[in-house]
Amino acid sequence: METDAFDLVSGTADNGVWRTKKPVDLAEPGSYTVRIEAADADGDRDVDNSAGTLAYYVAAVFEDVRLDRTEIDTDHRQVRIDGILKGRWPATRELKPLVDHRVDLDVDNWTENTIRTDAQGHFSGTVTMNDAVPVQAVYRHDNAQPVRGVRRIRVDSDRHPAGRPH
């Protein structure tokens, strides 16, 4: 990218923060090494082949995550979690459904169920609760699907509402 692709957003030209005028559009998601080459008015050049890292990934966005119940008791420990998993593309900022992606349903930070999204990014699954502990829908990226996101929800127990003994 050339210098005219950047705007100074704070500070001075010698000591400031610069941002691209348009979103960066790279061929593939991934982690990229940033290389900087600069020249001064006299033509002296300086190169830094490892100035930092650009994390260029689709950002996971959970929408409309909800539970079929917010309290459990001895006879009703099954809780259904529904939601939509979308991704925000870095180049366009477009938000669209993530189709056929795994979503882990974790209870107290342990995966209780793993489900997949449908063509609209919708997911639905059931977990078994034994106490008032955090429940979360988690999208864990892998090398084939470089997207990441977590959504936490709380379910209360009849024995310990909101984590407090009766």
PDB file of C-alpha atoms in Angstrom:
ATOM      1  CA  MET A   1       0.000   0.000   0.000  1.00  0.00           C
ATOM      2  CA  GLU A   2       1.233   3.468  -0.779  1.00  0.00           C
ATOM      3  CA  THR A   3       1.326   6.403   1.655  1.00  0.00           C
ATOM      4  CA  ASP A   4      -1.716   8.053   0.064  1.00  0.00           C
ATOM      5  CA  ALA A   5      -3.810   5.071   1.228  1.00  0.00           C
ATOM      6  CA  PHE A   6      -3.478   6.300   4.856  1.00  0.00           C
ATOM      7  CA  ASP A   7      -4.940   9.159   6.908  1.00  0.00           C
ATOM      8  CA  LEU A   8      -3.421  10.625  10.050  1.00  0.00           C
ATOM      9  CA  VAL A   9      -6.090  10.148  12.751  1.00  0.00           C
ATOM     10  CA  SER A  10      -4.205  11.493  15.784  1.00  0.00           C
ATOM     11  CA  GLY A  11      -0.852  12.957  16.720  1.00  0.00           C
ATOM     12  CA  THR A  12       1.622  14.423  14.270  1.00  0.00           C
ATOM     13  CA  ALA A  13       3.073  13.184  11.003  1.00  0.00           C
ATOM     14  CA  ASP A  14       6.282  12.288  12.850  1.00  0.00           C
ATOM     15  CA  ASN A  15       4.597  10.647  15.841  1.00  0.00           C
ATOM     16  CA  GLY A  16       0.983   9.747  15.120  1.00  0.00           C
ATOM     17  CA  VAL A  17      -1.586   7.077  14.429  1.00  0.00           C
ATOM     18  CA  TRP A  18      -2.358   6.355  10.781  1.00  0.00           C
ATOM     19  CA  ARG A  19      -5.269   4.308   9.423  1.00  0.00           C
ATOM     20  CA  THR A  20      -6.141   3.098   5.968  1.00  0.00           C
ATOM     21  CA  LYS A  21      -8.754   5.195   4.159  1.00  0.00           C
ATOM     22  CA  LYS A  22     -10.503   2.045   2.946  1.00  0.00           C
ATOM     23  CA  PRO A  23     -10.697  -1.416   4.511  1.00  0.00           C
ATOM     24  CA  VAL A  24      -7.789  -3.652   3.569  1.00  0.00           C
ATOM     25  CA  ASP A  25      -8.862  -6.294   1.039  1.00  0.00           C
ATOM     26  CA  LEU A  26      -6.628  -9.381   1.081  1.00  0.00           C
ATOM     27  CA  ALA A  27      -7.116 -12.587  -0.896  1.00  0.00           C
ATOM     28  CA  GLU A  28      -7.380 -14.930   2.111  1.00  0.00           C
ATOM     29  CA  PRO A  29      -8.081 -14.661   5.837  1.00  0.00           C
ATOM     30  CA  GLY A  30      -5.040 -15.258   8.001  1.00  0.00           C
ATOM     31  CA  SER A  31      -2.177 -13.734   9.915  1.00  0.00           C
ATOM     32  CA  TYR A  32       0.103 -11.484   7.867  1.00  0.00           C
ATOM     33  CA  THR A  33       3.515 -10.024   8.675  1.00  0.00           C
ATOM     34  CA  VAL A  34       3.576  -6.253   8.229  1.00  0.00           C
ATOM     35  CA  ARG A  35       6.535  -4.856   6.251  1.00  0.00           C
ATOM     36  CA  ILE A  36       7.216  -1.114   6.254  1.00  0.00           C
ATOM     37  CA  GLU A  37       9.432   0.733   3.821  1.00  0.00           C
ATOM     38  CA  ALA A  38       9.878   4.480   4.302  1.00  0.00           C
ATOM     39  CA  ALA A  39      11.901   7.195   2.610  1.00  0.00           C
ATOM     40  CA  ASP A  40      12.642  10.703   3.844  1.00  0.00           C
ATOM     41  CA  ALA A  41      12.875  13.905   1.815  1.00  0.00           C
ATOM     42  CA  ASP A  42      16.575  13.232   1.106  1.00  0.00           C
ATOM     43  CA  GLY A  43      15.752   9.825  -0.373  1.00  0.00           C
ATOM     44  CA  ASP A  44      17.188   7.825   2.531  1.00  0.00           C
ATOM     45  CA  ARG A  45      15.263   4.565   2.888  1.00  0.00           C
ATOM     46  CA  ASP A  46      14.520   2.421   5.906  1.00  0.00           C
ATOM     47  CA  VAL A  47      12.915  -1.035   5.835  1.00  0.00           C
ATOM     48  CA  ASP A  48      11.379  -3.051   8.663  1.00  0.00           C
ATOM     49  CA  ASN A  49      10.500  -6.531   7.375  1.00  0.00           C
ATOM     50  CA  SER A  50       8.745  -7.481  10.617  1.00  0.00           C
ATOM     51  CA  ALA A  51       6.996  -4.339  11.884  1.00  0.00           C
ATOM     52  CA  GLY A  52       4.101  -6.283  13.348  1.00  0.00           C
ATOM     53  CA  THR A  53       1.294  -8.665  12.498  1.00  0.00           C
ATOM     54  CA  LEU A  54      -2.053  -8.061  10.841  1.00  0.00           C
ATOM     55  CA  ALA A  55      -4.788 -10.448  12.028  1.00  0.00           C
ATOM     56  CA  TYR A  56      -7.119 -10.544   9.019  1.00  0.00           C
ATOM     57  CA  TYR A  57     -10.094 -12.720   9.964  1.00  0.00           C
ATOM     58  CA  VAL A  58     -13.849 -12.883   9.693  1.00  0.00           C
ATOM     59  CA  ALA A  59     -15.265 -11.741  13.055  1.00  0.00           C
ATOM     60  CA  ALA A  60     -17.950 -13.998  14.492  1.00  0.00           C
ATOM     61  CA  VAL A  61     -21.143 -12.266  15.583  1.00  0.00           C
ATOM     62  CA  PHE A  62     -23.805 -14.051  17.627  1.00  0.00           C
ATOM     63  CA  GLU A  63     -27.348 -12.696  17.223  1.00  0.00           C
ATOM     64  CA  ASP A  64     -30.614 -13.479  19.009  1.00  0.00           C
ATOM     65  CA  VAL A  65     -29.057 -16.022  21.383  1.00  0.00           C
ATOM     66  CA  ARG A  66     -31.755 -17.153  23.779  1.00  0.00           C
ATOM     67  CA  LEU A  67     -32.728 -19.966  26.118  1.00  0.00           C
ATOM     68  CA  ASP A  68     -36.054 -21.759  26.382  1.00  0.00           C
ATOM     69  CA  ARG A  69     -35.847 -21.323  30.173  1.00  0.00           C
ATOM     70  CA  THR A  70     -33.879 -19.238  32.648  1.00  0.00           C
ATOM     71  CA  GLU A  71     -34.468 -21.453  35.684  1.00  0.00           C
ATOM     72  CA  ILE A  72     -34.022 -25.162  36.275  1.00  0.00           C
ATOM     73  CA  ASP A  73     -35.292 -27.515  38.944  1.00  0.00           C
ATOM     74  CA  THR A  74     -34.795 -31.179  39.808  1.00  0.00           C
ATOM     75  CA  ASP A  75     -37.245 -32.390  37.151  1.00  0.00           C
ATOM     76  CA  HIS A  76     -36.402 -29.848  34.434  1.00  0.00           C
ATOM     77  CA  ARG A  77     -32.669 -29.714  33.771  1.00  0.00           C
ATOM     78  CA  GLN A  78     -32.723 -29.645  29.967  1.00  0.00           C
ATOM     79  CA  VAL A  79     -32.135 -26.170  28.506  1.00  0.00           C
ATOM     80  CA  ARG A  80     -32.398 -25.409  24.777  1.00  0.00           C
ATOM     81  CA  ILE A  81     -30.133 -22.716  23.313  1.00  0.00           C
ATOM     82  CA  ASP A  82     -31.054 -21.068  19.998  1.00  0.00           C
ATOM     83  CA  GLY A  83     -29.284 -18.358  18.069  1.00  0.00           C
ATOM     84  CA  ILE A  84     -27.756 -17.173  14.817  1.00  0.00           C
ATOM     85  CA  LEU A  85     -24.059 -17.155  13.968  1.00  0.00           C
ATOM     86  CA  LYS A  86     -22.935 -14.570  11.428  1.00  0.00           C
ATOM     87  CA  GLY A  87     -19.568 -13.330  10.263  1.00  0.00           C
ATOM     88  CA  ARG A  88     -18.379  -9.801   9.535  1.00  0.00           C
ATOM     89  CA  TRP A  89     -16.026  -9.834   6.532  1.00  0.00           C
ATOM     90  CA  PRO A  90     -12.993  -7.604   7.053  1.00  0.00           C
ATOM     91  CA  ALA A  91     -12.776  -6.084   3.563  1.00  0.00           C
ATOM     92  CA  THR A  92     -16.433  -5.120   3.140  1.00  0.00           C
ATOM     93  CA  ARG A  93     -17.715  -5.182   6.774  1.00  0.00           C
ATOM     94  CA  GLU A  94     -20.622  -7.195   5.344  1.00  0.00           C
ATOM     95  CA  LEU A  95     -22.480  -9.311   7.910  1.00  0.00           C
ATOM     96  CA  LYS A  96     -23.727 -12.654   6.586  1.00  0.00           C
ATOM     97  CA  PRO A  97     -24.681 -16.065   8.009  1.00  0.00           C
ATOM     98  CA  LEU A  98     -21.932 -18.592   8.694  1.00  0.00           C
ATOM     99  CA  VAL A  99     -23.300 -21.759   7.081  1.00  0.00           C
ATOM    100  CA  ASP A 100     -22.445 -25.275   8.293  1.00  0.00           C
ATOM    101  CA  HIS A 101     -20.146 -24.062  11.083  1.00  0.00           C
ATOM    102  CA  ARG A 102     -19.689 -25.815  14.424  1.00  0.00           C
ATOM    103  CA  VAL A 103     -21.016 -24.152  17.562  1.00  0.00           C
ATOM    104  CA  ASP A 104     -20.084 -25.601  20.943  1.00  0.00           C
ATOM    105  CA  LEU A 105     -22.610 -25.298  23.762  1.00  0.00           C
ATOM    106  CA  ASP A 106     -20.592 -25.080  26.973  1.00  0.00           C
ATOM    107  CA  VAL A 107     -21.861 -25.527  30.513  1.00  0.00           C
ATOM    108  CA  ASP A 108     -19.550 -24.131  33.194  1.00  0.00           C
ATOM    109  CA  ASN A 109     -16.785 -23.879  30.550  1.00  0.00           C
ATOM    110  CA  TRP A 110     -17.065 -27.543  29.500  1.00  0.00           C
ATOM    111  CA  THR A 111     -18.468 -28.459  26.081  1.00  0.00           C
ATOM    112  CA  GLU A 112     -21.752 -30.278  26.641  1.00  0.00           C
ATOM    113  CA  ASN A 113     -22.989 -30.362  23.025  1.00  0.00           C
ATOM    114  CA  THR A 114     -21.638 -29.504  19.567  1.00  0.00           C
ATOM    115  CA  ILE A 115     -24.053 -28.542  16.803  1.00  0.00           C
ATOM    116  CA  ARG A 116     -23.844 -27.069  13.281  1.00  0.00           C
ATOM    117  CA  THR A 117     -25.446 -23.987  11.776  1.00  0.00           C
ATOM    118  CA  ASP A 118     -27.987 -24.239   8.966  1.00  0.00           C
ATOM    119  CA  ALA A 119     -28.183 -22.253   5.703  1.00  0.00           C
ATOM    120  CA  GLN A 120     -29.283 -19.109   7.592  1.00  0.00           C
ATOM    121  CA  GLY A 121     -26.619 -19.485  10.302  1.00  0.00           C
ATOM    122  CA  HIS A 122     -29.255 -20.654  12.831  1.00  0.00           C
ATOM    123  CA  PHE A 123     -28.254 -23.120  15.542  1.00  0.00           C
ATOM    124  CA  SER A 124     -30.250 -24.947  18.199  1.00  0.00           C
ATOM    125  CA  GLY A 125     -29.181 -27.478  20.788  1.00  0.00           C
ATOM    126  CA  THR A 126     -29.853 -28.791  24.263  1.00  0.00           C
ATOM    127  CA  VAL A 127     -27.658 -29.041  27.341  1.00  0.00           C
ATOM    128  CA  THR A 128     -28.224 -30.578  30.774  1.00  0.00           C
ATOM    129  CA  MET A 129     -27.782 -28.301  33.762  1.00  0.00           C
ATOM    130  CA  ASN A 130     -27.072 -29.454  37.314  1.00  0.00           C
ATOM    131  CA  ASP A 131     -26.637 -26.073  38.975  1.00  0.00           C
ATOM    132  CA  ALA A 132     -26.658 -22.321  38.372  1.00  0.00           C
ATOM    133  CA  VAL A 133     -23.585 -22.071  36.157  1.00  0.00           C
ATOM    134  CA  PRO A 134     -22.654 -20.126  33.022  1.00  0.00           C
ATOM    135  CA  VAL A 135     -23.943 -21.444  29.706  1.00  0.00           C
ATOM    136  CA  GLN A 136     -22.324 -20.224  26.520  1.00  0.00           C
ATOM    137  CA  ALA A 137     -22.452 -20.673  22.774  1.00  0.00           C
ATOM    138  CA  VAL A 138     -18.886 -20.736  21.452  1.00  0.00           C
ATOM    139  CA  TYR A 139     -17.522 -20.613  17.941  1.00  0.00           C
ATOM    140  CA  ARG A 140     -13.934 -21.850  17.991  1.00  0.00           C
ATOM    141  CA  HIS A 141     -12.026 -21.150  14.811  1.00  0.00           C
ATOM    142  CA  ASP A 142      -9.792 -23.656  13.123  1.00  0.00           C
ATOM    143  CA  ASN A 143      -7.403 -23.293  10.218  1.00  0.00           C
ATOM    144  CA  ALA A 144     -10.163 -24.009   7.712  1.00  0.00           C
ATOM    145  CA  GLN A 145     -12.598 -21.524   9.297  1.00  0.00           C
ATOM    146  CA  PRO A 146     -10.665 -18.553  10.729  1.00  0.00           C
ATOM    147  CA  VAL A 147     -13.495 -16.968  12.714  1.00  0.00           C
ATOM    148  CA  ARG A 148     -13.807 -16.523  16.486  1.00  0.00           C
ATOM    149  CA  GLY A 149     -16.556 -15.555  18.950  1.00  0.00           C
ATOM    150  CA  VAL A 150     -18.260 -16.378  22.273  1.00  0.00           C
ATOM    151  CA  ARG A 151     -21.676 -15.570  23.765  1.00  0.00           C
ATOM    152  CA  ARG A 152     -22.333 -16.242  27.493  1.00  0.00           C
ATOM    153  CA  ILE A 153     -25.754 -16.677  29.130  1.00  0.00           C
ATOM    154  CA  ARG A 154     -26.718 -17.386  32.750  1.00  0.00           C
ATOM    155  CA  VAL A 155     -29.251 -20.035  33.854  1.00  0.00           C
ATOM    156  CA  ASP A 156     -30.458 -20.127  37.469  1.00  0.00           C
ATOM    157  CA  SER A 157     -31.137 -23.204  39.573  1.00  0.00           C
ATOM    158  CA  ASP A 158     -34.001 -23.652  42.021  1.00  0.00           C
ATOM    159  CA  ARG A 159     -31.340 -24.550  44.586  1.00  0.00           C
ATOM    160  CA  HIS A 160     -29.046 -21.581  43.902  1.00  0.00           C
ATOM    161  CA  PRO A 161     -30.756 -18.740  42.028  1.00  0.00           C
ATOM    162  CA  ALA A 162     -28.187 -16.472  40.377  1.00  0.00           C
ATOM    163  CA  GLY A 163     -25.451 -18.404  42.154  1.00  0.00           C
ATOM    164  CA  ARG A 164     -26.693 -17.592  45.711  1.00  0.00           C
ATOM    165  CA  PRO A 165     -27.884 -20.254  48.216  1.00  0.00           C
ATOM    166  CA  HIS A 166     -31.493 -19.956  49.405  1.00  0.00           C
TER     167      HIS A 166
END
